[in-house]
PDB file of C-alpha atoms in Angstrom:
ATOM      1  CA  SER I1430    -109.797  83.283  25.925  1.00 58.00           C
ATOM      2  CA  MET I1431    -106.648  83.558  28.002  1.00 63.00           C
ATOM      3  CA  ASN I1432    -108.404  81.682  30.833  1.00 59.00           C
ATOM      4  CA  ASP I1433    -109.006  78.664  28.582  1.00 66.00           C
ATOM      5  CA  PHE I1434    -105.455  78.715  27.226  1.00 69.00           C
ATOM      6  CA  SER I1435    -103.914  78.890  30.703  1.00 67.00           C
ATOM      7  CA  TYR I1436    -106.025  75.985  31.962  1.00 63.00           C
ATOM      8  CA  LEU I1437    -105.433  73.748  28.949  1.00 64.00           C
ATOM      9  CA  HIS I1438    -101.718  74.381  28.441  1.00 67.00           C
ATOM     10  CA  THR I1439    -100.297  75.155  31.902  1.00 67.00           C
ATOM     11  CA  ASN I1440    -100.934  74.321  35.551  1.00 64.00           C
ATOM     12  CA  CYS I1441    -102.572  77.743  35.902  1.00 71.00           C
ATOM     13  CA  PHE I1442    -106.285  78.049  36.575  1.00 71.00           C
ATOM     14  CA  GLU I1443    -107.571  81.556  35.801  1.00 75.00           C
ATOM     15  CA  LEU I1444    -111.115  82.823  35.738  1.00 76.00           C
ATOM     16  CA  SER I1445    -113.115  85.984  35.336  1.00 79.00           C
ATOM     17  CA  ILE I1446    -116.037  86.755  37.622  1.00 80.00           C
ATOM     18  CA  HIS I1447    -118.855  89.103  36.717  1.00 80.00           C
ATOM     19  CA  VAL I1448    -120.957  90.049  39.747  1.00 78.00           C
ATOM     20  CA  GLY I1449    -123.567  92.174  38.063  1.00 77.00           C
ATOM     21  CA  CYS I1450    -125.127  93.212  34.774  1.00 83.00           C
ATOM     22  CA  ASP I1451    -123.243  96.514  34.636  1.00 85.00           C
ATOM     23  CA  LYS I1452    -119.762  95.855  33.271  1.00 83.00           C
ATOM     24  CA  PHE I1453    -118.508  99.310  34.291  1.00 87.00           C
ATOM     25  CA  PRO I1454    -120.335 100.415  37.460  1.00 88.00           C
ATOM     26  CA  HIS I1455    -119.802 103.941  38.678  1.00 92.00           C
ATOM     27  CA  GLU I1456    -117.158 104.390  41.358  1.00 94.00           C
ATOM     28  CA  SER I1457    -119.822 105.346  43.902  1.00 95.00           C
ATOM     29  CA  GLU I1458    -121.509 101.927  43.450  1.00 91.00           C
ATOM     30  CA  LEU I1459    -118.385  99.868  44.184  1.00 91.00           C
ATOM     31  CA  PRO I1460    -118.696  99.832  48.010  1.00 94.00           C
ATOM     32  CA  ASP I1461    -122.242  98.427  47.726  1.00 92.00           C
ATOM     33  CA  GLU I1462    -121.137  95.847  45.150  1.00 89.00           C
ATOM     34  CA  TRP I1463    -118.355  94.766  47.508  1.00 90.00           C
ATOM     35  CA  GLU I1464    -120.733  94.432  50.475  1.00 93.00           C
ATOM     36  CA  ASN I1465    -123.279  92.510  48.385  1.00 91.00           C
ATOM     37  CA  ASN I1466    -120.678  90.002  47.176  1.00 90.00           C
ATOM     38  CA  ARG I1467    -117.895  89.976  49.786  1.00 92.00           C
ATOM     39  CA  GLU I1468    -118.839  86.833  51.713  1.00 93.00           C
ATOM     40  CA  SER I1469    -119.538  84.699  48.657  1.00 90.00           C
ATOM     41  CA  LEU I1470    -116.298  85.831  46.990  1.00 88.00           C
ATOM     42  CA  LEU I1471    -114.233  85.029  50.100  1.00 89.00           C
ATOM     43  CA  VAL I1472    -115.802  81.568  50.438  1.00 86.00           C
ATOM     44  CA  PHE I1473    -115.182  80.976  46.738  1.00 85.00           C
ATOM     45  CA  MET I1474    -111.521  82.002  47.053  1.00 83.00           C
ATOM     46  CA  GLU I1475    -111.061  79.582  49.953  1.00 82.00           C
ATOM     47  CA  GLN I1476    -111.957  76.717  47.595  1.00 79.00           C
ATOM     48  CA  VAL I1477    -108.541  77.066  45.942  1.00 80.00           C
ATOM     49  CA  HIS I1478    -107.212  74.991  48.852  1.00 80.00           C
ATOM     50  CA  ARG I1479    -109.540  72.033  48.169  1.00 88.00           C
ATOM     51  CA  GLY I1480    -108.169  69.092  46.218  1.00 93.00           C
ATOM     52  CA  ILE I1481    -104.944  67.123  46.362  1.00 96.00           C
ATOM     53  CA  LYS I1482    -101.294  68.022  46.609  1.00 96.00           C
ATOM     54  CA  GLY I1483     -98.173  65.988  46.992  1.00 97.00           C
ATOM     55  CA  ILE I1484     -94.627  65.199  45.975  1.00 98.00           C
ATOM     56  CA  VAL I1485     -93.427  62.605  43.497  1.00 98.00           C
ATOM     57  CA  THR I1486     -90.085  61.065  44.457  1.00 98.00           C
ATOM     58  CA  ASP I1487     -87.970  58.120  43.388  1.00 96.00           C
ATOM     59  CA  LEU I1488     -87.059  55.261  45.745  1.00 95.00           C
ATOM     60  CA  LEU I1489     -84.110  57.285  47.072  1.00 95.00           C
ATOM     61  CA  GLY I1490     -86.381  60.204  47.983  1.00 96.00           C
ATOM     62  CA  ARG I1491     -85.192  62.431  45.135  1.00 97.00           C
ATOM     63  CA  PRO I1492     -87.881  64.612  43.529  1.00 98.00           C
ATOM     64  CA  VAL I1493     -89.104  63.661  40.054  1.00 98.00           C
ATOM     65  CA  PRO I1494     -89.698  66.821  38.006  1.00 97.00           C
ATOM     66  CA  ASN I1495     -92.177  66.847  35.105  1.00 96.00           C
ATOM     67  CA  ALA I1496     -94.008  63.745  36.298  1.00 98.00           C
ATOM     68  CA  ILE I1497     -97.558  63.641  34.976  1.00 97.00           C
ATOM     69  CA  ILE I1498    -100.421  63.428  37.480  1.00 97.00           C
ATOM     70  CA  SER I1499    -103.640  62.007  36.002  1.00 97.00           C
ATOM     71  CA  VAL I1500    -107.049  61.682  37.640  1.00 98.00           C
ATOM     72  CA  ASP I1501    -109.312  58.934  36.259  1.00 97.00           C
ATOM     73  CA  GLY I1502    -112.316  60.427  34.478  1.00 96.00           C
ATOM     74  CA  ILE I1503    -110.839  63.939  34.192  1.00 94.00           C
ATOM     75  CA  ASN I1504    -109.226  64.823  30.889  1.00 91.00           C
ATOM     76  CA  HIS I1505    -106.718  67.331  32.275  1.00 89.00           C
ATOM     77  CA  ASP I1506    -103.335  66.292  33.646  1.00 93.00           C
ATOM     78  CA  VAL I1507    -100.937  68.396  35.702  1.00 93.00           C
ATOM     79  CA  CYS I1508     -97.150  68.101  35.936  1.00 94.00           C
ATOM     80  CA  THR I1509     -94.826  68.223  38.899  1.00 96.00           C
ATOM     81  CA  ALA I1510     -92.551  71.212  39.391  1.00 95.00           C
ATOM     82  CA  ASN I1511     -88.752  70.949  39.594  1.00 96.00           C
ATOM     83  CA  ASP I1512     -88.909  69.887  43.246  1.00 97.00           C
ATOM     84  CA  GLY I1513     -91.438  67.129  42.454  1.00 97.00           C
ATOM     85  CA  ASP I1514     -94.454  68.843  43.995  1.00 97.00           C
ATOM     86  CA  TYR I1515     -97.872  69.220  42.412  1.00 96.00           C
ATOM     87  CA  TRP I1516    -101.350  70.467  43.273  1.00 93.00           C
ATOM     88  CA  ARG I1517    -104.709  69.670  41.708  1.00 92.00           C
ATOM     89  CA  LEU I1518    -108.075  71.300  42.384  1.00 90.00           C
ATOM     90  CA  LEU I1519    -110.762  68.664  42.974  1.00 94.00           C
ATOM     91  CA  ASN I1520    -114.222  68.579  44.532  1.00 92.00           C
ATOM     92  CA  PRO I1521    -114.831  66.321  47.526  1.00 94.00           C
ATOM     93  CA  GLY I1522    -114.880  62.662  46.538  1.00 96.00           C
ATOM     94  CA  GLU I1523    -112.730  59.611  45.927  1.00 97.00           C
ATOM     95  CA  TYR I1524    -110.327  59.631  42.985  1.00 98.00           C
ATOM     96  CA  LYS I1525    -107.938  57.197  41.311  1.00 98.00           C
ATOM     97  CA  VAL I1526    -104.764  59.195  40.745  1.00 98.00           C
ATOM     98  CA  THR I1527    -101.760  58.070  38.699  1.00 98.00           C
ATOM     99  CA  ALA I1528     -98.203  59.437  38.709  1.00 98.00           C
ATOM    100  CA  ARG I1529     -96.043  58.623  35.689  1.00 97.00           C
ATOM    101  CA  ALA I1530     -92.738  59.868  34.329  1.00 97.00           C
ATOM    102  CA  GLU I1531     -90.447  58.829  31.517  1.00 95.00           C
ATOM    103  CA  GLY I1532     -88.233  55.972  32.648  1.00 95.00           C
ATOM    104  CA  TYR I1533     -90.416  55.158  35.678  1.00 97.00           C
ATOM    105  CA  THR I1534     -93.153  52.625  36.317  1.00 97.00           C
ATOM    106  CA  PRO I1535     -96.531  54.378  36.809  1.00 97.00           C
ATOM    107  CA  VAL I1536     -98.143  54.195  40.253  1.00 98.00           C
ATOM    108  CA  THR I1537    -101.895  54.528  40.873  1.00 98.00           C
ATOM    109  CA  LYS I1538    -103.518  55.127  44.239  1.00 97.00           C
ATOM    110  CA  THR I1539    -106.878  56.192  45.606  1.00 98.00           C
ATOM    111  CA  CYS I1540    -107.001  59.677  47.112  1.00 97.00           C
ATOM    112  CA  GLU I1541    -110.029  60.977  48.994  1.00 96.00           C
ATOM    113  CA  VAL I1542    -110.828  64.691  49.095  1.00 96.00           C
ATOM    114  CA  GLY I1543    -112.951  65.601  52.104  1.00 92.00           C
ATOM    115  CA  TYR I1544    -115.252  68.514  52.842  1.00 90.00           C
ATOM    116  CA  GLU I1545    -112.919  70.089  55.377  1.00 87.00           C
ATOM    117  CA  MET I1546    -110.848  73.039  54.248  1.00 84.00           C
ATOM    118  CA  GLY I1547    -107.374  72.330  52.918  1.00 88.00           C
ATOM    119  CA  PRO I1548    -105.877  69.889  50.443  1.00 92.00           C
ATOM    120  CA  THR I1549    -105.489  66.151  50.878  1.00 95.00           C
ATOM    121  CA  THR I1550    -101.883  64.984  50.673  1.00 96.00           C
ATOM    122  CA  CYS I1551    -101.422  62.345  47.978  1.00 97.00           C
ATOM    123  CA  SER I1552     -97.697  61.743  47.398  1.00 98.00           C
ATOM    124  CA  PHE I1553     -96.085  59.093  45.223  1.00 98.00           C
ATOM    125  CA  MET I1554     -92.870  57.094  45.270  1.00 98.00           C
ATOM    126  CA  ILE I1555     -92.116  55.749  41.804  1.00 97.00           C
ATOM    127  CA  ARG I1556     -89.542  53.171  40.709  1.00 96.00           C
ATOM    128  CA  LYS I1557     -87.327  53.337  37.639  1.00 93.00           C
ATOM    129  CA  THR I1558     -88.186  50.830  34.940  1.00 93.00           C
ATOM    130  CA  ASN I1559     -85.797  47.941  34.347  1.00 85.00           C
ATOM    131  CA  MET I1560     -84.885  49.457  30.978  1.00 88.00           C
ATOM    132  CA  ALA I1561     -84.003  52.791  32.615  1.00 87.00           C
ATOM    133  CA  ILE I1562     -81.827  50.997  35.169  1.00 86.00           C
ATOM    134  CA  ILE I1563     -80.026  49.042  32.414  1.00 86.00           C
ATOM    135  CA  LYS I1564     -79.358  52.252  30.451  1.00 86.00           C
ATOM    136  CA  GLU I1565     -77.641  53.884  33.461  1.00 80.00           C
TER     137      GLU I1565
END
């Protein structure tokens, strides 16, 4: 499905939610469906802010675009945007997170996601490899 493709090949996480057995409820039933599911849907949508976010920069503070962010034990990496920022949905817990980019030495740190609302900041400063410095 498009949801699977978006998750596997981009930083986009899409999903479809079915809240009843009737795929096409009558218009008159929609207000009741909303009232029956409103609170749970709102709480679910708030979960989009749980996880980690951060910026990957070099030693001079310049953003590193297209750096790969990996979480140990999770087979799905995300990449930084042009300004070096990234975001990653994660459940509460402790994670070993690695930032790597071509020409830079990878950096791994432990990031803890709590139960409070909002993301945990987990930024990285990465150093160019000796080979990258020599090539400059």
